[in-house]
Tab-separated table of N, CA and C in Angstrom:
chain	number	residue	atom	x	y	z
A	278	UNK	N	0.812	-1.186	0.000
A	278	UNK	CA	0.000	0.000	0.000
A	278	UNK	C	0.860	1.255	0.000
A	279	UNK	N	1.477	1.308	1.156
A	279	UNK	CA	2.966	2.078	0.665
A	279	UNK	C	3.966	2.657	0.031
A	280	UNK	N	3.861	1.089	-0.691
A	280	UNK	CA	5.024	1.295	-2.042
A	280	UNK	C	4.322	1.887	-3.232
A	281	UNK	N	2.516	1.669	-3.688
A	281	UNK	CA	1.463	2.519	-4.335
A	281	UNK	C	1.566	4.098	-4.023
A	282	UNK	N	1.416	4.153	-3.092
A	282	UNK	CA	1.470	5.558	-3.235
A	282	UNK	C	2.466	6.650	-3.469
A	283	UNK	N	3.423	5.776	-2.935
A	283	UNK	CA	4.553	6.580	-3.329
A	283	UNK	C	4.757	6.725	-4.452
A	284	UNK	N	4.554	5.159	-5.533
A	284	UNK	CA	4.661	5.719	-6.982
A	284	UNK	C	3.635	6.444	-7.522
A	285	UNK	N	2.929	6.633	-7.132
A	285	UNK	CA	1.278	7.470	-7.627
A	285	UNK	C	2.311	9.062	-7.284
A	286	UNK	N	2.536	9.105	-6.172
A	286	UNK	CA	3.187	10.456	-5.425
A	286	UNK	C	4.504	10.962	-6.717
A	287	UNK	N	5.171	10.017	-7.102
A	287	UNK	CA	6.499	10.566	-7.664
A	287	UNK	C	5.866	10.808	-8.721
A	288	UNK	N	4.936	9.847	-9.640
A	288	UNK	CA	4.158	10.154	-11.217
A	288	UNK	C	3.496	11.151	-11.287
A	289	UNK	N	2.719	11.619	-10.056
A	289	UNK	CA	1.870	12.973	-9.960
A	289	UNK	C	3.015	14.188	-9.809
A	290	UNK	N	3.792	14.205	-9.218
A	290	UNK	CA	5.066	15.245	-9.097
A	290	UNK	C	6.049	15.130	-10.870
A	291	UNK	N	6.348	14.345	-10.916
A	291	UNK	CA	6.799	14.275	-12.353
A	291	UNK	C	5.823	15.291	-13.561
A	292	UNK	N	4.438	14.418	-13.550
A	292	UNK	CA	3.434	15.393	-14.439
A	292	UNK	C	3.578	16.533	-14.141
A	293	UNK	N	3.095	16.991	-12.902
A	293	UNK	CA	3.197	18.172	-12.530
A	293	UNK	C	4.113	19.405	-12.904
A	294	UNK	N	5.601	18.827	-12.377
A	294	UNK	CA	6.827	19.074	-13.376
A	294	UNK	C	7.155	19.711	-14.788
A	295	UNK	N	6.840	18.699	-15.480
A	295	UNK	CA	6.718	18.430	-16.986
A	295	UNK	C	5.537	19.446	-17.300
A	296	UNK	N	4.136	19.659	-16.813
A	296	UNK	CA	3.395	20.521	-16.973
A	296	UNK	C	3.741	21.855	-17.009
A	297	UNK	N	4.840	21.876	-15.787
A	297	UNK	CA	4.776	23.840	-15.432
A	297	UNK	C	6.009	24.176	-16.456
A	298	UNK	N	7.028	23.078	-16.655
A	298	UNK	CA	8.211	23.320	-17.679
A	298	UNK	C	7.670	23.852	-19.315
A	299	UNK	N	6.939	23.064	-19.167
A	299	UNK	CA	6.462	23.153	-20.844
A	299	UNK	C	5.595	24.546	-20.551
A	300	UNK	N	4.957	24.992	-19.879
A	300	UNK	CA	4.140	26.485	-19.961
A	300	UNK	C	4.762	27.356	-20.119
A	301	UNK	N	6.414	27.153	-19.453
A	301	UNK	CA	7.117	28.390	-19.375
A	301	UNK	C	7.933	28.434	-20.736
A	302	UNK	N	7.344	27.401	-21.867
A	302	UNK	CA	8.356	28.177	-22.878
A	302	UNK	C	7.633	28.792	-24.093
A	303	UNK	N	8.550	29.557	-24.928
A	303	UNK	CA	7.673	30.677	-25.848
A	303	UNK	C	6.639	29.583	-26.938
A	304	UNK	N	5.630	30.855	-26.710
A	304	UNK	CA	3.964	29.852	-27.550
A	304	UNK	C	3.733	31.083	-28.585
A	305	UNK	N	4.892	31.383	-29.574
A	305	UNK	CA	5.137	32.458	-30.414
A	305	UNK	C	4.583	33.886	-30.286
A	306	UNK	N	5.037	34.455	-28.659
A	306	UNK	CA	4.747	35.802	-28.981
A	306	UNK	C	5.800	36.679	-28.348
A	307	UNK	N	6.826	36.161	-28.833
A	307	UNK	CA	8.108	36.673	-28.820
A	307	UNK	C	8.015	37.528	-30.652
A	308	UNK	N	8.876	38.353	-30.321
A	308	UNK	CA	9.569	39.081	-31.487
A	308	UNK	C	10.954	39.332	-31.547
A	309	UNK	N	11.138	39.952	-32.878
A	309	UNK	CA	13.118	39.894	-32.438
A	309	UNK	C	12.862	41.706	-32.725
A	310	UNK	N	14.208	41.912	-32.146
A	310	UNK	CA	14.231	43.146	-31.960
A	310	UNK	C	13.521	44.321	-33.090
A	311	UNK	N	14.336	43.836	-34.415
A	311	UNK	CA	13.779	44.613	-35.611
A	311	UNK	C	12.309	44.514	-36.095
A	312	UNK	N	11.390	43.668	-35.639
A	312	UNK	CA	10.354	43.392	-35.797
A	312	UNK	C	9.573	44.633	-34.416
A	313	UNK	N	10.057	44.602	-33.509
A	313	UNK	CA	9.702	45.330	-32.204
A	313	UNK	C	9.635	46.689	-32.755
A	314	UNK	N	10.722	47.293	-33.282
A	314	UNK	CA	11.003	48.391	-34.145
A	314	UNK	C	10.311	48.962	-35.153
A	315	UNK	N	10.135	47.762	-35.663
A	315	UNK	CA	9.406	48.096	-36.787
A	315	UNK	C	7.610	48.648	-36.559
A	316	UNK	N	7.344	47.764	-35.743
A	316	UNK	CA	5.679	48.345	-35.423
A	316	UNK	C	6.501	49.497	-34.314
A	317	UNK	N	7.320	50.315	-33.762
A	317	UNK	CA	6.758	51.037	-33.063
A	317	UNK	C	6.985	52.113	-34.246
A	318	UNK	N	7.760	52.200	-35.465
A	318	UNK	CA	8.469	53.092	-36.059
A	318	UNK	C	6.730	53.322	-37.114
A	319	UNK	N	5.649	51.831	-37.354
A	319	UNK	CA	4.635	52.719	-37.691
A	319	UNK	C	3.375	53.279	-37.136
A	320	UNK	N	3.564	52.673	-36.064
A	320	UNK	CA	2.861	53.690	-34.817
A	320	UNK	C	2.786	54.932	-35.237
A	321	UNK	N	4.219	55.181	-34.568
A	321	UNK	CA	4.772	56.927	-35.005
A	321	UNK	C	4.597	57.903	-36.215
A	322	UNK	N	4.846	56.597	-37.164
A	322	UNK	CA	4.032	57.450	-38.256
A	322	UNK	C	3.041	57.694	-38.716
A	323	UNK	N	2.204	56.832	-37.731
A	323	UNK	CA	0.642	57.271	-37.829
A	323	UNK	C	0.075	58.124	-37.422
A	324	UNK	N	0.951	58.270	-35.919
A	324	UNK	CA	0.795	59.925	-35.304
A	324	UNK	C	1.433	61.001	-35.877
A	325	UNK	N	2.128	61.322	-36.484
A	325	UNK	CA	3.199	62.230	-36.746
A	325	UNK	C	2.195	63.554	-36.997
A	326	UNK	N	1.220	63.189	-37.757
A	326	UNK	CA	0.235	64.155	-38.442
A	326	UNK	C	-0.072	65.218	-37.225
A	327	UNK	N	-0.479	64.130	-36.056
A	327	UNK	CA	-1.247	65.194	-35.056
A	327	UNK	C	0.226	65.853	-34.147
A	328	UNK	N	1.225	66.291	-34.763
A	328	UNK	CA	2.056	67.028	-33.694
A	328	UNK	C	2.288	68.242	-33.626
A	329	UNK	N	1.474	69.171	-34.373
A	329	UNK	CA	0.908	70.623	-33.923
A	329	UNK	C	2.238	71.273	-33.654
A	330	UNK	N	2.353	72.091	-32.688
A	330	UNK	CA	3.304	72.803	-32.280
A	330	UNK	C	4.661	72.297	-31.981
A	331	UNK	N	4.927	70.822	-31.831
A	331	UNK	CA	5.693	70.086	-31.058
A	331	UNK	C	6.453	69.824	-32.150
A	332	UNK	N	6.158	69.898	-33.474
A	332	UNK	CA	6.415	69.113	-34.598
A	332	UNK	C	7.903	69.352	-34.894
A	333	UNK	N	8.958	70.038	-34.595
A	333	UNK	CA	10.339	70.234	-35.334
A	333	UNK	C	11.035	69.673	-34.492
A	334	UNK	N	10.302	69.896	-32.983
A	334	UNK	CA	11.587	68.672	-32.042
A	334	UNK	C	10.883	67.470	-32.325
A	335	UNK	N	10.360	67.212	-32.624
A	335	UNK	CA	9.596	65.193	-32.713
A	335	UNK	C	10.397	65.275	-33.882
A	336	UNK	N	10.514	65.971	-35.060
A	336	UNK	CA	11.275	65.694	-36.153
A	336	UNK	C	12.446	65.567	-36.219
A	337	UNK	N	13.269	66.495	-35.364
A	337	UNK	CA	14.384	66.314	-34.786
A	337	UNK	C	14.914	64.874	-34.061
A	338	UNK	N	14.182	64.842	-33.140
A	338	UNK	CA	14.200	63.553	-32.611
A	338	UNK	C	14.337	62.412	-33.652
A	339	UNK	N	13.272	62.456	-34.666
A	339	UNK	CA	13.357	61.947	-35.327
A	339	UNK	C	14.166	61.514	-36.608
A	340	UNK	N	14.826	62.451	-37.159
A	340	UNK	CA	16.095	62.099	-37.538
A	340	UNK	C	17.135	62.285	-36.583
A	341	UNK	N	17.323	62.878	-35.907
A	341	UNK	CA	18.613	61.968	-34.968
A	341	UNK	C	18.610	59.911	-34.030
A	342	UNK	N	17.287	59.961	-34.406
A	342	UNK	CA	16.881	58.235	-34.068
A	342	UNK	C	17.258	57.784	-35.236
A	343	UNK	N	16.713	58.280	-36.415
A	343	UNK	CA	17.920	57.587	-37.749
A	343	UNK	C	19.035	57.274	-37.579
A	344	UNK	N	19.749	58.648	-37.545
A	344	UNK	CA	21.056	58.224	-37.426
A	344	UNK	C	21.451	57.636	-36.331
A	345	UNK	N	21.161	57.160	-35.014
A	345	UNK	CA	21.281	56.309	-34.106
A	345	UNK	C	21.492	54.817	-34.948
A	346	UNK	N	20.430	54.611	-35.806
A	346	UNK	CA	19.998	53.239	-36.088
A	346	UNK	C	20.959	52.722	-37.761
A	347	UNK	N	21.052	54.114	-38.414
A	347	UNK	CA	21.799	54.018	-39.833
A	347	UNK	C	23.035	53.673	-39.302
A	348	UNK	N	23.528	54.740	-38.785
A	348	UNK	CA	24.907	55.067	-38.814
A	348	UNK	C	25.780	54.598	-37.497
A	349	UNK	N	25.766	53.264	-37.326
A	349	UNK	CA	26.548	53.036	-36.075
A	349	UNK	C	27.894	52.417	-35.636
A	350	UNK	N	28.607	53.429	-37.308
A	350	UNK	CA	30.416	53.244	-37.249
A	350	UNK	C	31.175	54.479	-37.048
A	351	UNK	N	30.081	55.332	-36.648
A	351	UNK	CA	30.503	56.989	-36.001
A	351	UNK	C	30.183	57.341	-35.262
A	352	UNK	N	31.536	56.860	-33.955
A	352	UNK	CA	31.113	56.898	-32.432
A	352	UNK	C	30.791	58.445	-32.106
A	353	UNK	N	31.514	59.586	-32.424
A	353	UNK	CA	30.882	60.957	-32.675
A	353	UNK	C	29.696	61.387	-32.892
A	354	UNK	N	29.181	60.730	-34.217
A	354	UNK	CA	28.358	61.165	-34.694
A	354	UNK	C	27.125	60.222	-33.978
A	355	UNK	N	27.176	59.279	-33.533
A	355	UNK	CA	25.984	58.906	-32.604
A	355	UNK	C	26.226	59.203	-31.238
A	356	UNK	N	27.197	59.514	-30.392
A	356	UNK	CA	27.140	60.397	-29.437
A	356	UNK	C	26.442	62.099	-29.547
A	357	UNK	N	26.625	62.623	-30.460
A	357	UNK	CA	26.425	64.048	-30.799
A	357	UNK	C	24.485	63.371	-30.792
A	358	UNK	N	24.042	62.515	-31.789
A	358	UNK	CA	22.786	62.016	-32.247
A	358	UNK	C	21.621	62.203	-30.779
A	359	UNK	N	22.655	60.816	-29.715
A	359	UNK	CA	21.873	60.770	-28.777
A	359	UNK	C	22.220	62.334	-27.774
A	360	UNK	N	23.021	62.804	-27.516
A	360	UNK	CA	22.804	64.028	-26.951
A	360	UNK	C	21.754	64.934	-27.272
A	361	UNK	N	21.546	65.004	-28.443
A	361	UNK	CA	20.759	65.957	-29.040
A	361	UNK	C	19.492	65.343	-28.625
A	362	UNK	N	19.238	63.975	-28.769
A	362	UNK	CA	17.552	63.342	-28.660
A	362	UNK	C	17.433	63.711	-27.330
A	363	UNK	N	18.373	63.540	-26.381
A	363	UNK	CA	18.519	63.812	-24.541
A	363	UNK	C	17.586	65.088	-24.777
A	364	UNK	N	18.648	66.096	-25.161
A	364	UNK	CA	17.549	67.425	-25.318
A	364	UNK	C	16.711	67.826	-25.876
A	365	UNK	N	16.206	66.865	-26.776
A	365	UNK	CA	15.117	67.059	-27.302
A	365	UNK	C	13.817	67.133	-26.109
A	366	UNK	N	13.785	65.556	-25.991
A	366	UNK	CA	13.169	64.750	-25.167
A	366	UNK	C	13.214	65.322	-23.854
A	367	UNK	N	13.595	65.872	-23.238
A	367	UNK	CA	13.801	66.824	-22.193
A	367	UNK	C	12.936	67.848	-22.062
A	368	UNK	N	12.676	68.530	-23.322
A	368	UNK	CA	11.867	70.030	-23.535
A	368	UNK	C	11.037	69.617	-23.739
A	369	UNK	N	10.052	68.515	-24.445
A	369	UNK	CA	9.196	67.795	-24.750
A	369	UNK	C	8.879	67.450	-23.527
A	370	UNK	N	9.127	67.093	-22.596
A	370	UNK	CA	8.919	66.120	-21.608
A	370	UNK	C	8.068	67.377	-20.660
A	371	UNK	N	8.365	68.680	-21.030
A	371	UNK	CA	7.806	69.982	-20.110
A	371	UNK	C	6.121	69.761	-20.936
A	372	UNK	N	5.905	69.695	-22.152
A	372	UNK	CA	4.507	69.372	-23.130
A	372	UNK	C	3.842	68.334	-22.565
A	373	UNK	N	4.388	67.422	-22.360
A	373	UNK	CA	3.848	65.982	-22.265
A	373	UNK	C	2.313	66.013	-21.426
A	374	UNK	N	1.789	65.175	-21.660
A	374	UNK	CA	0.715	64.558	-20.572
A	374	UNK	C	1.682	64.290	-19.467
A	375	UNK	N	0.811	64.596	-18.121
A	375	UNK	CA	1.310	63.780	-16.754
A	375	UNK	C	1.557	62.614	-16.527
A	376	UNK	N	0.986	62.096	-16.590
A	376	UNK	CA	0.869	60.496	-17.207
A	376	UNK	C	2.744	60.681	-17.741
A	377	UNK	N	2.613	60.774	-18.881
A	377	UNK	CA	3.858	60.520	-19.678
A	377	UNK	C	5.108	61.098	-19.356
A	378	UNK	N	5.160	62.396	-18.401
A	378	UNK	CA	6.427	62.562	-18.532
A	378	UNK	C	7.437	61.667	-17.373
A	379	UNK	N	7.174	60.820	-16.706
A	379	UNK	CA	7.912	60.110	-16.177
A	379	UNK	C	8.904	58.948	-17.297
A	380	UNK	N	7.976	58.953	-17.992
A	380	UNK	CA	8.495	57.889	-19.417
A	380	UNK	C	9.514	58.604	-20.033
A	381	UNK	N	9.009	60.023	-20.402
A	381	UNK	CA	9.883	61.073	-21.472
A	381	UNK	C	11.276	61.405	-20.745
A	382	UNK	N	11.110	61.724	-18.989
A	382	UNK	CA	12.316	61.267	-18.477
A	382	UNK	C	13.175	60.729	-18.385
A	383	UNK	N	13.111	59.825	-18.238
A	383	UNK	CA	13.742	58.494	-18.374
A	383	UNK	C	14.294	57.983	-19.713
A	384	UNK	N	13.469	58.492	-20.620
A	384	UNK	CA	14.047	58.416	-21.340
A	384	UNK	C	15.488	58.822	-22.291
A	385	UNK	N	15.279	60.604	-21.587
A	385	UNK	CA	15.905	61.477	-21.455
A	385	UNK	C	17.338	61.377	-21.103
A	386	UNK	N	16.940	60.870	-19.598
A	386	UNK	CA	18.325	59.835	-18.770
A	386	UNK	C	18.848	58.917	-20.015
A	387	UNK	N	18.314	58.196	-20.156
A	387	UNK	CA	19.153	56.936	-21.085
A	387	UNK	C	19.582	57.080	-22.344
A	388	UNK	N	19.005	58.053	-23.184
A	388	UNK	CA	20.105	58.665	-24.188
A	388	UNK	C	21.423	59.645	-23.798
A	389	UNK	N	21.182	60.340	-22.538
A	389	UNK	CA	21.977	60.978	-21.995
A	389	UNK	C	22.994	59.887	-21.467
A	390	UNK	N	22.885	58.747	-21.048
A	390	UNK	CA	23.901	57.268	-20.798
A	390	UNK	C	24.230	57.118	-22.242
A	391	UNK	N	23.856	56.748	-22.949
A	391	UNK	CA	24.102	56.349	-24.262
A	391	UNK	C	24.359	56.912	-25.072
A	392	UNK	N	25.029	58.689	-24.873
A	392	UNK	CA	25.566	59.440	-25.128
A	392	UNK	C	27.228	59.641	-25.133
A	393	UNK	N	27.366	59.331	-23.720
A	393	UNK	CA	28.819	58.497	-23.275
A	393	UNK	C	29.032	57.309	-23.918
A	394	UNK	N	28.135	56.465	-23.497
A	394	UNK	CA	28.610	55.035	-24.172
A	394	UNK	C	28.931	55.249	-25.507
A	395	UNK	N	28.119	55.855	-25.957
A	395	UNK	CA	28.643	55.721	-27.993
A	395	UNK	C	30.078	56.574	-28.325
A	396	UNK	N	30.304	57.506	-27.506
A	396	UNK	CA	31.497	58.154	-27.168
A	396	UNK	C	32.693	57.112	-26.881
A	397	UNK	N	32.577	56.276	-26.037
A	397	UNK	CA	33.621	55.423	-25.931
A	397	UNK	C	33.236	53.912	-26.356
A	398	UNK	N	32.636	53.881	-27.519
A	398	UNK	CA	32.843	52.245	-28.994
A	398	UNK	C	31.934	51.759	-27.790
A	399	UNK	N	30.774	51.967	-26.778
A	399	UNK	CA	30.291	50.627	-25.896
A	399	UNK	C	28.780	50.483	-26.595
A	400	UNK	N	28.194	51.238	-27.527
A	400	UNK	CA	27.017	51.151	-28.470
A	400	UNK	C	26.742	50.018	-28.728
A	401	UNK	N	25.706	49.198	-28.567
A	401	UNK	CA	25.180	47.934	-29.412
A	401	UNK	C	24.048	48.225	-30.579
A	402	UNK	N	24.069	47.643	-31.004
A	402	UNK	CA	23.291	47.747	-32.217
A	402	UNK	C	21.505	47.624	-31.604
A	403	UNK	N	21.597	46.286	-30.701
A	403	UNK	CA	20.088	45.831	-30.316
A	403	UNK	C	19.897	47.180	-29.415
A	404	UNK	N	21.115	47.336	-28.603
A	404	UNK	CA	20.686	48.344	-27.114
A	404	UNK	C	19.700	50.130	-28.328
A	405	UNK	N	20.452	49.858	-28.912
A	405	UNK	CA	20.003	51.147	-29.904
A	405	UNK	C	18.831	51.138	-30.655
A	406	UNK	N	18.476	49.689	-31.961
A	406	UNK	CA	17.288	49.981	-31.766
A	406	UNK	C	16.008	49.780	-30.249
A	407	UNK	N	16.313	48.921	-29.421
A	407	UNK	CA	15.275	48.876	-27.980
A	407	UNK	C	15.239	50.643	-28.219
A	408	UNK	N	16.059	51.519	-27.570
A	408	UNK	CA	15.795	52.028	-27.053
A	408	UNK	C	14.968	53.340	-28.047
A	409	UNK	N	15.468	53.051	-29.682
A	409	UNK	CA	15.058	54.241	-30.085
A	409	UNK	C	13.267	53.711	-30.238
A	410	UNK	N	13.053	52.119	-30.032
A	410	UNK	CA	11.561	51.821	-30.129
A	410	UNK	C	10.763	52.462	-29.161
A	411	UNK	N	11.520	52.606	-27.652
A	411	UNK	CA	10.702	52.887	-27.169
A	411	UNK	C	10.494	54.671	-27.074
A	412	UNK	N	11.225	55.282	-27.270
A	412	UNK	CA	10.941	56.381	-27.906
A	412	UNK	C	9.926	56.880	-29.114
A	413	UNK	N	10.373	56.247	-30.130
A	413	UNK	CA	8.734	56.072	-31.085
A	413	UNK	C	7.724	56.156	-30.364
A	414	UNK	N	7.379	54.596	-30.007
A	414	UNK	CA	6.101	54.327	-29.133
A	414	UNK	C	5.938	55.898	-27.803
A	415	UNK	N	6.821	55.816	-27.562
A	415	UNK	CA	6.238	57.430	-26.106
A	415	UNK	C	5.967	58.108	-26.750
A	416	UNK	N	6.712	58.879	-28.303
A	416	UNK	CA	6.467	59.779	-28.682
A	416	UNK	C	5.037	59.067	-29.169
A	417	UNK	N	4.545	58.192	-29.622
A	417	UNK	CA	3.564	58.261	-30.645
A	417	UNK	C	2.281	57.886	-29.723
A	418	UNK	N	2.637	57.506	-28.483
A	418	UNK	CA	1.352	57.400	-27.671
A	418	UNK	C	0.772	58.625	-27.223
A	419	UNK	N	1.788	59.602	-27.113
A	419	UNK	CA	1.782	61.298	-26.613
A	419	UNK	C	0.962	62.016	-27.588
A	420	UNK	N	1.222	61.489	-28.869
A	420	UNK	CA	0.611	62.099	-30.345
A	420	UNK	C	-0.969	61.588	-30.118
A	421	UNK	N	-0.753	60.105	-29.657
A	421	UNK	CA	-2.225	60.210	-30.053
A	421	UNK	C	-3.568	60.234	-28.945
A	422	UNK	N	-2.356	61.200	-27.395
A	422	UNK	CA	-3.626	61.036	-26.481
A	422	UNK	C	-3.488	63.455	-26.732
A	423	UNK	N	-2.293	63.957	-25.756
A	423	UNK	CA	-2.610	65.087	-25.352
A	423	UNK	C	-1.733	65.887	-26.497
A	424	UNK	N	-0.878	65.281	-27.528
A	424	UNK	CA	-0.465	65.721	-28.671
A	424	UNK	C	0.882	67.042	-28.059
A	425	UNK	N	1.789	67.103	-27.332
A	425	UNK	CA	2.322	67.657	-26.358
A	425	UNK	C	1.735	68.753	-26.210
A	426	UNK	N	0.623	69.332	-25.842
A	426	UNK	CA	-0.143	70.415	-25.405
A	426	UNK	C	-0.611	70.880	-24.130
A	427	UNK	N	0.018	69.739	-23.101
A	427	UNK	CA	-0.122	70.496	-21.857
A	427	UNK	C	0.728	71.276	-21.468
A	428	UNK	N	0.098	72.151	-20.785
A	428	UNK	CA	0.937	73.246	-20.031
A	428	UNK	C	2.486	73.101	-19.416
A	429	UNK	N	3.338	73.684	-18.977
A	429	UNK	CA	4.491	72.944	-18.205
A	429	UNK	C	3.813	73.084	-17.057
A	430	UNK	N	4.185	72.630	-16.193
A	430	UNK	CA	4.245	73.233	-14.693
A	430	UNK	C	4.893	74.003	-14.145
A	431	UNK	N	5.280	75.028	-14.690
A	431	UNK	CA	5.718	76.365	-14.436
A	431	UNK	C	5.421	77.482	-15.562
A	432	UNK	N	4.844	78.208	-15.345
A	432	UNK	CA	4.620	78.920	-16.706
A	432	UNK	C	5.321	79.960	-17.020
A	433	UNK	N	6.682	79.536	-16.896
A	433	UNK	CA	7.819	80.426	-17.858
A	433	UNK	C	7.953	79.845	-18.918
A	434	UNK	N	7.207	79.364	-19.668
A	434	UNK	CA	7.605	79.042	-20.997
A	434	UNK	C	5.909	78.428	-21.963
C-alpha cells in the first residue's frame, strides 16, 4: 500500500513538473528586436500628423533616431545624435501629458547614458534599436492622447 502511493506520489510530481516546464516556454509571442522596431516606427508614423506645435523637435528627434539606427560606425556622430535626442526629449517632456512625462524622463536619462557610451565604442546595435523603439512608441502614444499640449508646470515658458 505504501510502495502505491509513493509511486502514484512521484508520477503525480513528475506530471506536474513536466506541466509547469512546458508552460514556461515561448507559444510564439516573442519578437526579435527589428520586428519590435518596426511596429513602433509605424505607430509613429501614424501619429506624426497630429504634432501641432511640437512638430520640429519630434522631427528632430526623429532624424537623430535615424542616425542612431543608420549610422553606427561613427562613435561621434551617434554620441552628438543621442545628446541631441537627450535634449530634445527633455523640452518635450515639459509638453507631455502627466501620465507621460515620467516615461519622457527616463528616457531622457538613457540617451543621456548612451551618449557616453557611444562616445567610448560601448554602443550595441540591439541596445540602440530597444531604445530608439521605445521612444517612437512614447512619442507616438503622446501624439495620439494630449499631442504635447499640456501646459508645463511652471509657466515660464
Amino acid at each position: 500500500m505504501n510502495k502505491s502511493r509513493s509511486i502514484i506520489l512521484v508520477v503525480g510530481s513528475l506530471v506536474l513538473c513536466t506541466g509547469m516546464l512546458c508552460s514556461c516556454g515561448p507559444r510564439g509571442e516573442s519578437k526579435t528586436v527589428a520586428e519590435v522596431l518596426a511596429i513602433s516606427q509605424a505607430a509613429f508614423n501614424e501619429q506624426i500628423g497630429n504634432a501641432g506645435p511640437a512638430k520640429e523637435k519630434i522631427v528632430t528627434v526623429q532624424r537623430n533616431l535615424e542616425v542612431l539606427l543608420n549610422d553606427q560606425s561613427d562613435r561621434s556622430g551617434l554620441s552628438n545624435a543621442a545628446s541631441e535626442i537627450s535634449t530634445q526629449l527633455a523640452e518635450l517632456t515639459r509638453h507631455a501629458g502627466y501620465t507621460s512625462r515620467p516615461a519622457f524622463g527616463e528616457l531622457a536619462t538613457q540617451f543621456r547614458e548612451l551618449s557616453s557610451d557611444a562616445a567610448a565604442g560601448n554602443a550595441q546595435a540591439n541596445r540602440l534599436k530597444l531604445i530608439a523603439s521605445r521612444a517612437y512608441s512614447t512619442m507616438a502614444s503622446e501624439l495620439a492622447t494630449t499631442k504635447f499640449t499640456v501646459l508645463p508646470l511652471n509657466s515660464k515658458s
